[in-house]
Coordinates of C-alpha atoms in Angstrom, one line a residue:
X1358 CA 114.0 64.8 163.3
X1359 CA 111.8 61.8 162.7
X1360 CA 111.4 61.4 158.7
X1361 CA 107.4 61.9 158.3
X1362 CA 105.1 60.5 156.3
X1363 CA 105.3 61.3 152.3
X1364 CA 102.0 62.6 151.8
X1365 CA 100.0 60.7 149.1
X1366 CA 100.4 63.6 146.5
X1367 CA 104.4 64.1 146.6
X1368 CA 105.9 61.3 145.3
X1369 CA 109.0 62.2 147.0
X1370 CA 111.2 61.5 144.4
X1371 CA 111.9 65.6 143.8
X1372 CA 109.2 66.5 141.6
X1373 CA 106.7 69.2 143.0
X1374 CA 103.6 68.0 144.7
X1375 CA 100.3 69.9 143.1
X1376 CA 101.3 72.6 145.6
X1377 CA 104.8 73.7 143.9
X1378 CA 106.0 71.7 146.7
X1379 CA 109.1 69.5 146.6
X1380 CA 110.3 66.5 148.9
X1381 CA 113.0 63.9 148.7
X1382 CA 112.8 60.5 149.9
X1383 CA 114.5 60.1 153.4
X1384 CA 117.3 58.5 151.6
X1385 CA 118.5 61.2 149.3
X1386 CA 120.6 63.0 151.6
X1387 CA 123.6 61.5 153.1
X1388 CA 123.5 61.3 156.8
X1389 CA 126.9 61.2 157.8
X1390 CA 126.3 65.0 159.1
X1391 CA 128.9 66.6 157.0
X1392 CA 126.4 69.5 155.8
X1393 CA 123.3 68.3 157.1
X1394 CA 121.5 68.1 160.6
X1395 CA 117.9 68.2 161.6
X1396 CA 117.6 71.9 161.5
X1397 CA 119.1 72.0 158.0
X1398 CA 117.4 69.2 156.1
X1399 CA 114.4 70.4 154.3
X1400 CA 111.2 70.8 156.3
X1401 CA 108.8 68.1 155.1
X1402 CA 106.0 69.2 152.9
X1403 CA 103.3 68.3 155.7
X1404 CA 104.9 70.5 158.1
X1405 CA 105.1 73.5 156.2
X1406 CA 101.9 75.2 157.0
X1407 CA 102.3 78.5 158.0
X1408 CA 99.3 80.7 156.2
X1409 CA 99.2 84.3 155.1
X1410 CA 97.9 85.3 158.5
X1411 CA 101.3 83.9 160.3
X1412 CA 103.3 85.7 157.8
X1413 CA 101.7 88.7 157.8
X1414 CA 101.6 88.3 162.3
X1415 CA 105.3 87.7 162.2
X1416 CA 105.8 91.1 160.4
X1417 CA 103.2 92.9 162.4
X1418 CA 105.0 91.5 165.3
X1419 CA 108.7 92.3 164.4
X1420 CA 108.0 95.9 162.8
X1421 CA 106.2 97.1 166.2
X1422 CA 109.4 97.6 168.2
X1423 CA 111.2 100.4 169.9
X1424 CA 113.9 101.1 166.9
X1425 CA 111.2 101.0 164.6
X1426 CA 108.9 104.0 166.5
X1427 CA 112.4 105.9 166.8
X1428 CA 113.4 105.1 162.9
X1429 CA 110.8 108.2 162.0
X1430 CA 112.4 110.6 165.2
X1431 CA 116.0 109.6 163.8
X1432 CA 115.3 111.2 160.1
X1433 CA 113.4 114.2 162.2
X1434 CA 116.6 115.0 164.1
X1435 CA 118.6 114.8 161.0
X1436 CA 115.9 117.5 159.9
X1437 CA 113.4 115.9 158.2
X1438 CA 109.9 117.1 158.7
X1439 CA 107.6 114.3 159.3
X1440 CA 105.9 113.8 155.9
X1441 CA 109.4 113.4 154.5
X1442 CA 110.3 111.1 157.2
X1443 CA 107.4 108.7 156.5
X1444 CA 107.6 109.0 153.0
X1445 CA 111.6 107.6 153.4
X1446 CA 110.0 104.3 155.6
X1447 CA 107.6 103.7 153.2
X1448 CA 109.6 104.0 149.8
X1449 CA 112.2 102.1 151.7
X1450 CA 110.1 98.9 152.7
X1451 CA 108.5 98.7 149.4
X1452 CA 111.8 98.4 147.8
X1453 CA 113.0 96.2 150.3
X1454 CA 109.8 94.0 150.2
X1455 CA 111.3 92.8 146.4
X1456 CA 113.7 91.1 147.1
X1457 CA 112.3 89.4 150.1
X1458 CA 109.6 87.6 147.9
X1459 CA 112.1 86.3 145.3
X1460 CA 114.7 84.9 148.1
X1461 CA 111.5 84.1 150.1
X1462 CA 110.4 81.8 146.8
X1463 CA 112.4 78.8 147.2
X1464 CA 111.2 78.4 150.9
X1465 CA 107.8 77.0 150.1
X1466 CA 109.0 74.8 147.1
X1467 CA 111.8 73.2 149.0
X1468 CA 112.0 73.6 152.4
X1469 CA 115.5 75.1 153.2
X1470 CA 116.8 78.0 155.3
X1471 CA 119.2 80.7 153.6
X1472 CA 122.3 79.2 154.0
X1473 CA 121.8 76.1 152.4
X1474 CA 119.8 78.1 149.3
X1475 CA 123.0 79.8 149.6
X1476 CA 125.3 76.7 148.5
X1477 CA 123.6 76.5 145.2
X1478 CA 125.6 80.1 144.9
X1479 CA 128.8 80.1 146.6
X1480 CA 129.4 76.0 147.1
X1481 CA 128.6 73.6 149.9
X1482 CA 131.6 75.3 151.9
X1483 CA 131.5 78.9 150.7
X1484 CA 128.0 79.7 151.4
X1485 CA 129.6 80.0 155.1
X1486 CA 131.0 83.2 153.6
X1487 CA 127.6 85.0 153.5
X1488 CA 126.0 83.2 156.3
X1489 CA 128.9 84.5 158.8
X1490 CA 128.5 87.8 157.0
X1491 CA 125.0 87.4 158.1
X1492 CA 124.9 85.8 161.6
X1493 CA 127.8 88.7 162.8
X1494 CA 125.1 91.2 161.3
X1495 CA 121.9 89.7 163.3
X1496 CA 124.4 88.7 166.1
X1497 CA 125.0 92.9 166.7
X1498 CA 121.0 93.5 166.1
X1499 CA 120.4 91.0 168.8
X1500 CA 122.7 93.4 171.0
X1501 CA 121.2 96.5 170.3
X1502 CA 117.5 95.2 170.5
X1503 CA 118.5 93.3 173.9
X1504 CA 119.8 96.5 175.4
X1505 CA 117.3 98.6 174.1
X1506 CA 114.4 96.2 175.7
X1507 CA 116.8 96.3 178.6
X1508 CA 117.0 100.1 178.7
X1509 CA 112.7 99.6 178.7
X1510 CA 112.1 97.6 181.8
X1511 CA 114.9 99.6 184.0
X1512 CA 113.0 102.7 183.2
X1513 CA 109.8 101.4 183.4
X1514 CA 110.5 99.7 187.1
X1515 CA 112.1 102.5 188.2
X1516 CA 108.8 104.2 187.7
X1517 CA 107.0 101.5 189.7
X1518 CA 109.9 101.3 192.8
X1519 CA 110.7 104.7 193.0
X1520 CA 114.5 106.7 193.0
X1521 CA 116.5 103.9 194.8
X1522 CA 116.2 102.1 191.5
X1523 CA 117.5 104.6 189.4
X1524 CA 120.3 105.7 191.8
X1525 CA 122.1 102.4 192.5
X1526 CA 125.2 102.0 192.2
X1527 CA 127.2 102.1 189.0
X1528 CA 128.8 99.6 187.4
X1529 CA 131.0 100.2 184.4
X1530 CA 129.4 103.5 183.6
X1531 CA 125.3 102.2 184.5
X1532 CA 123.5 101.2 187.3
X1533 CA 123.7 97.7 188.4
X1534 CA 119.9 97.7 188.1
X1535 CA 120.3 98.2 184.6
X1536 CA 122.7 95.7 183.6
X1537 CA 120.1 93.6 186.1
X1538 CA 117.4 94.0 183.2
X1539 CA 119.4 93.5 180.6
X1540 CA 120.8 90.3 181.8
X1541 CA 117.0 88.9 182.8
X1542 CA 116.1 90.3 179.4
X1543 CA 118.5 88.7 177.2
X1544 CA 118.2 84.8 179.3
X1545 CA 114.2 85.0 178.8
X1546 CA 114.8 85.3 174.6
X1547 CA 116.8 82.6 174.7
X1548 CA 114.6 80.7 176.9
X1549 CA 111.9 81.3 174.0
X1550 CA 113.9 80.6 171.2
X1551 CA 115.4 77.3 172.7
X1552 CA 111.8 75.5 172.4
X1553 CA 111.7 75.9 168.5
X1554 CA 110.0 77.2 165.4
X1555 CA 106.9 76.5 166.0
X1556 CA 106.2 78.1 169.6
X1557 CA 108.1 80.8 167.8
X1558 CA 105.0 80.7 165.2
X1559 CA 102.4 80.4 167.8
X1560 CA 104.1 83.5 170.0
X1561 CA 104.4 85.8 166.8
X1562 CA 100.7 85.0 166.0
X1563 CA 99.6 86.6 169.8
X1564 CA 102.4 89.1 169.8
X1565 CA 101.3 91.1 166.4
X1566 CA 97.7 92.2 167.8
X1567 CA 98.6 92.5 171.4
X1568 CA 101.6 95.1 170.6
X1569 CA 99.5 96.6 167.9
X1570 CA 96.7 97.4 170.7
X1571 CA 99.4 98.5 173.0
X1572 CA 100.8 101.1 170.5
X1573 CA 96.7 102.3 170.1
X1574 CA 96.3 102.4 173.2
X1575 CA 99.4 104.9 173.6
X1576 CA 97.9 106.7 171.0
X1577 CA 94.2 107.4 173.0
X1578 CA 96.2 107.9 176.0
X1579 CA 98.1 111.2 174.5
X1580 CA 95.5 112.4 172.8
X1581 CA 93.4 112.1 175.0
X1582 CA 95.8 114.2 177.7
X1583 CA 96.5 116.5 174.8
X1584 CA 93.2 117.4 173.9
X1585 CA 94.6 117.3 170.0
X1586 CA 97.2 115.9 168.4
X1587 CA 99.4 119.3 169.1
X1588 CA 101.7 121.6 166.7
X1589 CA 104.1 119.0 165.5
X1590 CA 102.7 118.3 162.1
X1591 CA 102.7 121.9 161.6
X1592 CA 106.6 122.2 162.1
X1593 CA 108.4 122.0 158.6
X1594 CA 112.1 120.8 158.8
X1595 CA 114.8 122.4 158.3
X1596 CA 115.8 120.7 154.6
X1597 CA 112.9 121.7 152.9
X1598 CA 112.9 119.9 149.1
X1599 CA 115.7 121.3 147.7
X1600 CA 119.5 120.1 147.5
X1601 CA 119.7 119.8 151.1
X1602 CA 117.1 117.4 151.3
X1603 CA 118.5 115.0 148.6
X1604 CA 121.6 115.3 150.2
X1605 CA 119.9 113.7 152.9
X1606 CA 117.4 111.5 151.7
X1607 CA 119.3 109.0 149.6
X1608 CA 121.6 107.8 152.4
X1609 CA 119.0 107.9 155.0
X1610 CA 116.4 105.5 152.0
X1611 CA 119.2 103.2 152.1
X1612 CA 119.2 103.6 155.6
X1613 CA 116.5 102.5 156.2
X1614 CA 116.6 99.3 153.4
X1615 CA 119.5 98.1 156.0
X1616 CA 116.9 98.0 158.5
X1617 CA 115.6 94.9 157.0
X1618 CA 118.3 94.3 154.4
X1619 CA 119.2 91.2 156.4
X1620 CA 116.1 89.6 156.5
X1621 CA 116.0 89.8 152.4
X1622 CA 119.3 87.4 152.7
X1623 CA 116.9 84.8 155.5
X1624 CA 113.5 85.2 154.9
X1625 CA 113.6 81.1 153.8
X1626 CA 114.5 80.8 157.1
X1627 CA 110.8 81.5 158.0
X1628 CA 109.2 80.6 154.0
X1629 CA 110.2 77.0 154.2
X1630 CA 107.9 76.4 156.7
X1631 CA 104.8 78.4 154.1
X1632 CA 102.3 76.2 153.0
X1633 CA 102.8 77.5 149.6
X1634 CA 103.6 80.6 147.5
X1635 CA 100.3 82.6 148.0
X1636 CA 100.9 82.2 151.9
X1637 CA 104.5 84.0 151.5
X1638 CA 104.0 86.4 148.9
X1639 CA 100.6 88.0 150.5
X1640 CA 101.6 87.5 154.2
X1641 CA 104.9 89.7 153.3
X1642 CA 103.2 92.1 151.2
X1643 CA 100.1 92.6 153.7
X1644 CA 102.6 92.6 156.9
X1645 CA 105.7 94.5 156.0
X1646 CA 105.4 97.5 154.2
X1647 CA 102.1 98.6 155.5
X1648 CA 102.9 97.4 159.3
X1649 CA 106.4 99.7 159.1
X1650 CA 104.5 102.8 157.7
X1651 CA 101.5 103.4 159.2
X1652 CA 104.3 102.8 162.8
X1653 CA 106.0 105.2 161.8
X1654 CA 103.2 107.8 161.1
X1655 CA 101.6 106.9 164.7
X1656 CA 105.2 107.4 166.2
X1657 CA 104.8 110.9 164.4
X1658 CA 101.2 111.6 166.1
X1659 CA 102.1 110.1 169.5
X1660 CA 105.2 112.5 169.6
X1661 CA 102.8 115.2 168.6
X1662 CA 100.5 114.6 171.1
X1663 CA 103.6 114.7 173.5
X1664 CA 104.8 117.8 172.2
X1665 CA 101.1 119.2 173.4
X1666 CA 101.0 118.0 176.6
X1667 CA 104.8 118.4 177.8
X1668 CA 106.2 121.0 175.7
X1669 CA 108.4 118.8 174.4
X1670 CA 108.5 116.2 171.7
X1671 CA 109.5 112.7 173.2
X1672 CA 110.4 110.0 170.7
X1673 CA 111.5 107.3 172.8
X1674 CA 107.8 105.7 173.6
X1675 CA 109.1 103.8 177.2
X1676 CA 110.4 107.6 178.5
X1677 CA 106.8 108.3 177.1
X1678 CA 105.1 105.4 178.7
X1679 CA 106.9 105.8 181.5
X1680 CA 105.2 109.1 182.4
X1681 CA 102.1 107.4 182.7
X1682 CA 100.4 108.2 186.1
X1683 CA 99.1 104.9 187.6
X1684 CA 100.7 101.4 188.1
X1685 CA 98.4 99.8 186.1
X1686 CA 99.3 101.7 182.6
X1687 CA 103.2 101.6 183.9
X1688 CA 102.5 97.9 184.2
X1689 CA 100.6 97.1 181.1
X1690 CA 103.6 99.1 179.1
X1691 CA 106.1 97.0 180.9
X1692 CA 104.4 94.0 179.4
X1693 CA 103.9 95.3 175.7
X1694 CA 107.8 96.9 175.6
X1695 CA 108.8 93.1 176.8
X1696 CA 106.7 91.4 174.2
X1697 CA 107.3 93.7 171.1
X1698 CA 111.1 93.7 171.4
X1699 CA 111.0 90.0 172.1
X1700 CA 108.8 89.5 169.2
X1701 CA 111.5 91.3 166.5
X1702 CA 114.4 90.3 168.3
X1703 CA 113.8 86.2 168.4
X1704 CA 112.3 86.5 165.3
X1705 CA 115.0 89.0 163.3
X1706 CA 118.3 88.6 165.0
X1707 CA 118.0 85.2 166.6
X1708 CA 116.5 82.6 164.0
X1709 CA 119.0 83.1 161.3
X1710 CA 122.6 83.0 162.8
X1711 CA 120.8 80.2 164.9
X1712 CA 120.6 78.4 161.4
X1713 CA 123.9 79.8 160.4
X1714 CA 126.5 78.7 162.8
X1715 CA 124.8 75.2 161.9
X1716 CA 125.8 75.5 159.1
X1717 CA 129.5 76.3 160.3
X1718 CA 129.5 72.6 161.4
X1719 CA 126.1 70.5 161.6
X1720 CA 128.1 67.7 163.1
X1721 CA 128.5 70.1 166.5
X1722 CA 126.3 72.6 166.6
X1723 CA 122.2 72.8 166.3
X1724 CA 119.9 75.4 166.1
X1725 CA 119.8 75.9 169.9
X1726 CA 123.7 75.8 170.1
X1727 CA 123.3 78.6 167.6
X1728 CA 121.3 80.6 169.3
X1729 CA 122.9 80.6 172.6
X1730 CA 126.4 81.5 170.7
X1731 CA 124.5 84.3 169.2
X1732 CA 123.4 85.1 172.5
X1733 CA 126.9 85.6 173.9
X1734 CA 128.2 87.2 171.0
X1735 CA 125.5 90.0 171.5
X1736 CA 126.8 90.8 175.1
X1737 CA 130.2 91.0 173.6
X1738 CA 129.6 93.6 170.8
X1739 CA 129.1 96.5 173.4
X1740 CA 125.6 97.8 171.8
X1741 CA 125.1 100.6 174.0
X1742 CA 127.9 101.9 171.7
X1743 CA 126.0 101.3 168.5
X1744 CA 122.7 103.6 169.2
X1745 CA 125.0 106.4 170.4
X1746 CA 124.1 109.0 167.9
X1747 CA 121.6 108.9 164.5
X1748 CA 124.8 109.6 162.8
X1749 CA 126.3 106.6 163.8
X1750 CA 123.1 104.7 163.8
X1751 CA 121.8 105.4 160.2
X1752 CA 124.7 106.2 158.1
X1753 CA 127.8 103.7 159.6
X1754 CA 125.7 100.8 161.3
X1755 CA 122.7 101.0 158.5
X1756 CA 124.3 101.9 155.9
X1757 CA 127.1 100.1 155.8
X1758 CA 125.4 97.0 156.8
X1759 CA 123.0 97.5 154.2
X1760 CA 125.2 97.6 151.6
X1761 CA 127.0 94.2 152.3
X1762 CA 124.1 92.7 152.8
X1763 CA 122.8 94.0 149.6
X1764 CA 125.6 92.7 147.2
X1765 CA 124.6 89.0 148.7
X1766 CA 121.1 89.4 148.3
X1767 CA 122.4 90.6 144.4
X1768 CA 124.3 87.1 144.2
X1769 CA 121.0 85.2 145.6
X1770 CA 118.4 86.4 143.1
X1771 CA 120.7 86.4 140.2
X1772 CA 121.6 83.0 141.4
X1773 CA 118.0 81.5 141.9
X1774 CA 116.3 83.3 139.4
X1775 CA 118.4 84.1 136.1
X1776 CA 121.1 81.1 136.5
X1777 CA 118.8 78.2 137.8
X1778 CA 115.3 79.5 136.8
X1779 CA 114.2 78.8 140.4
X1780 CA 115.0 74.9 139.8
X1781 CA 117.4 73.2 142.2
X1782 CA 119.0 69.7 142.7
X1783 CA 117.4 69.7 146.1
X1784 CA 119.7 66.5 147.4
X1785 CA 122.7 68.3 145.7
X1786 CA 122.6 70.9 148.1
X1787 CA 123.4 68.6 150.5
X1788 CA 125.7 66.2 148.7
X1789 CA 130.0 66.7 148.4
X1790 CA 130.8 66.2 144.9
X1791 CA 127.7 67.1 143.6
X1792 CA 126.6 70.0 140.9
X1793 CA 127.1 72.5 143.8
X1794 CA 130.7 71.5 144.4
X1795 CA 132.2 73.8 141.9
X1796 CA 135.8 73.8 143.5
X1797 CA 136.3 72.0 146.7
X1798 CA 133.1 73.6 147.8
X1799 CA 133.8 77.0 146.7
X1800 CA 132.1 79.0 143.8
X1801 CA 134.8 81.4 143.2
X1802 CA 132.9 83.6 140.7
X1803 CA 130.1 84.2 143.6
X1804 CA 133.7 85.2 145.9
X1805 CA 134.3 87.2 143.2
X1806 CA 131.1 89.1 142.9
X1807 CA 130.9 89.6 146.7
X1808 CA 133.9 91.1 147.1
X1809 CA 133.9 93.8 144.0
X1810 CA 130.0 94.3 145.1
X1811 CA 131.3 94.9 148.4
X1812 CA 133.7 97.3 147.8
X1813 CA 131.9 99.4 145.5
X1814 CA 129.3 99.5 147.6
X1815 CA 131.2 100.3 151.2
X1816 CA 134.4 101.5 150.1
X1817 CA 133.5 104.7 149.9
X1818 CA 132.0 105.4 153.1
X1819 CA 132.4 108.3 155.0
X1820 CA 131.7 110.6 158.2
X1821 CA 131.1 114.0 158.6
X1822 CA 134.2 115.3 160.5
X1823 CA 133.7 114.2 164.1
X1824 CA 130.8 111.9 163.6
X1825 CA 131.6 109.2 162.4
X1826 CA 134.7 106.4 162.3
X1827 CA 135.3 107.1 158.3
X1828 CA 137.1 109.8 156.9
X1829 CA 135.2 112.7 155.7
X1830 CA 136.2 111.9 152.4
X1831 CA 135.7 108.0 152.2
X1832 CA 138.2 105.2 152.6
X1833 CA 138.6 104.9 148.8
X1834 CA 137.6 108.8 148.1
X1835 CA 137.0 107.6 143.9
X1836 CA 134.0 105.4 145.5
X1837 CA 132.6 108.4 147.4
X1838 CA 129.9 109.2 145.2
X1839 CA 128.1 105.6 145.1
X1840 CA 128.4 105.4 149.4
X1841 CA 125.0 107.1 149.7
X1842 CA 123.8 104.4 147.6
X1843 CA 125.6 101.3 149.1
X1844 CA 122.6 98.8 149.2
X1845 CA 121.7 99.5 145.7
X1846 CA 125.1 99.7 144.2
X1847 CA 126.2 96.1 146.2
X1848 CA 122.9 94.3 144.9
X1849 CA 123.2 95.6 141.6
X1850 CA 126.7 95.1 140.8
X1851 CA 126.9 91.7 142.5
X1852 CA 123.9 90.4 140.6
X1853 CA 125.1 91.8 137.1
X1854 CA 128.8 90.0 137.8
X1855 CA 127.5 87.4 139.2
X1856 CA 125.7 86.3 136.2
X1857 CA 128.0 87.4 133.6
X1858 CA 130.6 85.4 135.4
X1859 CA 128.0 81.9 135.4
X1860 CA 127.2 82.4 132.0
X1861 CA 130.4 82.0 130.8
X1862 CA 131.6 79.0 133.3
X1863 CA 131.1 76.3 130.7
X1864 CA 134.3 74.6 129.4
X1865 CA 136.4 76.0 132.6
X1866 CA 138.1 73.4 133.8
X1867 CA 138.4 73.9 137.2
X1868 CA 134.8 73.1 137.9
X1869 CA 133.4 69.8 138.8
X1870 CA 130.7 70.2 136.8

């Protein structure tokens, strides 16, 4: 990276610009490569220019996506009606939103992805701990939404060449034609992704409307083949409100926070390029909690209309699409199923292991390396196996997921906000020996916190009997109860330890400084 010119009003010597902004001089961080590369050194302040609109386009762009439409048919078939359903997406993405915008703070001000805001937490060496925890996480997503994508053309083409495509041969359990797609599927991501942030940016910014016209467009086509929107909002579930329901609800909320629980941990992977506060805070806001509701109430009226015209509701919009009765709307579905899953999955599941496995060892590996490992590590995770069942999906994957991911978002905050007031040592970060040294690079009260977060917030998880890889009465049956409630139990504990634990460090010996 060539070191740009200091604008005028940063004096680059680590004090904010009028902006809230803060650059060092090219100097300040040693360049021997031992934690820093180009993809890890802060962006400079006159590159960081994304505006509320290219926050608000990268949510519209990663919330319209095939998982996303089913999230609303997954808490129907647990038995849900659809006002309950909706109500669970929207209560969950305004609670996640929260912590987005506080770890989302310090990407504006100084320019870093997660895991080097993680080292002012767990050390210049342990903040590997929670970026692995947080690549292997968007390594699997990257699986699932590659298959899934995958899963969308085969269909979709086998609508366009006829039964031959759908009947080849198998090949360890599927069609050749599928594993076909998903192969040409997964190299054109990566193909994307390898050119940078910033087409990344520009692709989101085209992506958002032409996916959110695409999902219209699938609206007028039902309704307009239904004649009305058909019976389905008339259906109650089978829950109702009472203890059935709650027995429900409360894993599915958290559910549904693990559906974006990881980016809470990297949203500064995107932030640090913001051209300031206002740009993060109202492109989030605008983009993520709206964007995720009001998809999953049209996935709700689409299936309606479905319900009308087929006699059966059908969740899955490229089996949907795929009924459609002329090339040219088989086509233009093709085309918005490739971009919206491209547009979450690059964006979501790509970008941050891409950043953490940098991390891992910035003298060897770059962004791109990064991504390409993630790549191959989301063949190897067998997703097909993930999306099996809603059981499987919500409660094991989701929750559990959610729940780790929450007690290091709990260590982040407490971290950036209570301990540090949001001010860092930006060069520090970068620096061995330096105030985030603590011992040999590891913060062991932030190992600490992570691991009793954890397990409180996961040890107790469970399956119904036959359902699920847990026993029906938890691995550690005391922690049973607080499983439902995994993502808010691991954030919550983590951050009150956490800061207990930092409070008290002064006068410990062990600590550099």
């Amino acid at each position: 990276m060539n070191t740009p010119t200091v604008p005028a009003d940063n004096r680059g010597d680590g004090r904010p610009d009028p902006g809230g902004r803060i650059e060092l001089p090219p100097d300040a961080i040693p360049a021997d490569g031992r934690f820093a590369n180009a993809d890890l050194r802060p962006v400079p302040a006159a590159e960081r220019h994304w505006t509320t609109y290219n926050f608000a386009a990268l949510w519209v762009g990663m919330a319209h996506n095939i998982p996303s439409w089913t999230l609303a048919s997954g808490l129907v078939a647990l038995g849900m009606d659809w006002r309950q359903a909706v109500l669970t997406i929207a209560l969950a993405n305004v609670i996640v939103l929260l912590p987005m915008l506080l770890t989302g703070h310090a990407g504006p001000k100084y320019g870093i992805p997660f895991p080097v805001l993680a080292r002012a937490s767990f050390g210049l060496r342990g903040a590997n701990l929670p970026a692995l925890v947080r690549a292997a996480v968007a390594c699997c997503w990257f699986g699932i939404q590659t298959w899934i994508g995958g899963q969308g053309i085969y269909i979709l083409l086998g609508k366009i060449f006829g039964g031959g495509w759908a009947k080849a041969e198998t090949v360890a359990g599927y069609p050749w034609t599928l594993w076909l797609c998903f192969a040409a599927f997964w190299a054109l991501e990566l193909a994307i992704i390898a050119r940078g942030m910033e087409t990344l940016r520009r692709f989101e910014n085209w992506a958002a409307p032409f996916v959110l016209i695409g999902a219209v467009a699938l609206l007028a086509w039902i309704a307009a083949k239904a004649g009305g929107l058909g019976p389905l909002l008339d259906q109650p579930g089978t829950l109702g409100w009472g203890t059935d329901f709650w027995r429900v609800f409360f894993p599915s909320l958290m559910g549904m926070i693990g559906f974006w629980a990881t980016l809470s941990l990297n949203i500064p992977d995107f932030t640090r390029f913001g051209a300031g506060q206002r740009a993060q805070v109202w492109g989030q806001t605008l983009g993520l909690p709206t964007t995720m509701t009001a998809f999953a109430l049209l996935s709700v009226l689409v299936t309606s209309g479905s319900q009308a015209v087929y006699g059966v509701p059908i969740w899955d919009p490229v089996a949907l699409a795929g009924k459609a009765d002329n090339v040219f709307g088989l086509l233009f579905a093709l085309v918005t199923v490739l971009i919206a899953t491209i547009s979450v999955n690059i964006a979501a599941n790509v970008v941050s292991p891409a950043y953490d496995l940098a991390n891992l060892a910035p003298r060897f590996l770059t962004f791109r390396s990064g991504a390409l490992i993630t790549g191959v590590i989301g063949v190897l995770v067998l997703p097909w196996k993930l999306t099996a069942t809603p059981e499987l999906y919500i409660f094991t994957w989701l929750g559990v997921v959610g729940g780790l991911l929450g007690t290091v978002a709990g260590i982040l905050i407490a971290d950036y906000w209570i301990i540090r007031r949001t001010v860092l040592d930006l060069a520090d970060l970068y620096r061995p020996g330096g105030r985030y040294w603590y011992t040999a690079g590891w913060n062991w009260r932030a190992v600490l916190a992570f691991a009793v977060g954890g397990l409180l917030a996961v040890g107790g998880s469970y399956s119904a009997p036959g359902k699920g890889p847990f026993p029906a009465d938890g691995l550690l049956p005391f922690l049973r109860p607080l499983a439902d409630y995994g993502w808010a139990v691991g954030l919550g504990a983590s951050l009150v330890l956490y800061t207990v634990l930092m409070l008290h460090r002064r006068g410990d010996p062990s600590d550099t400084h």
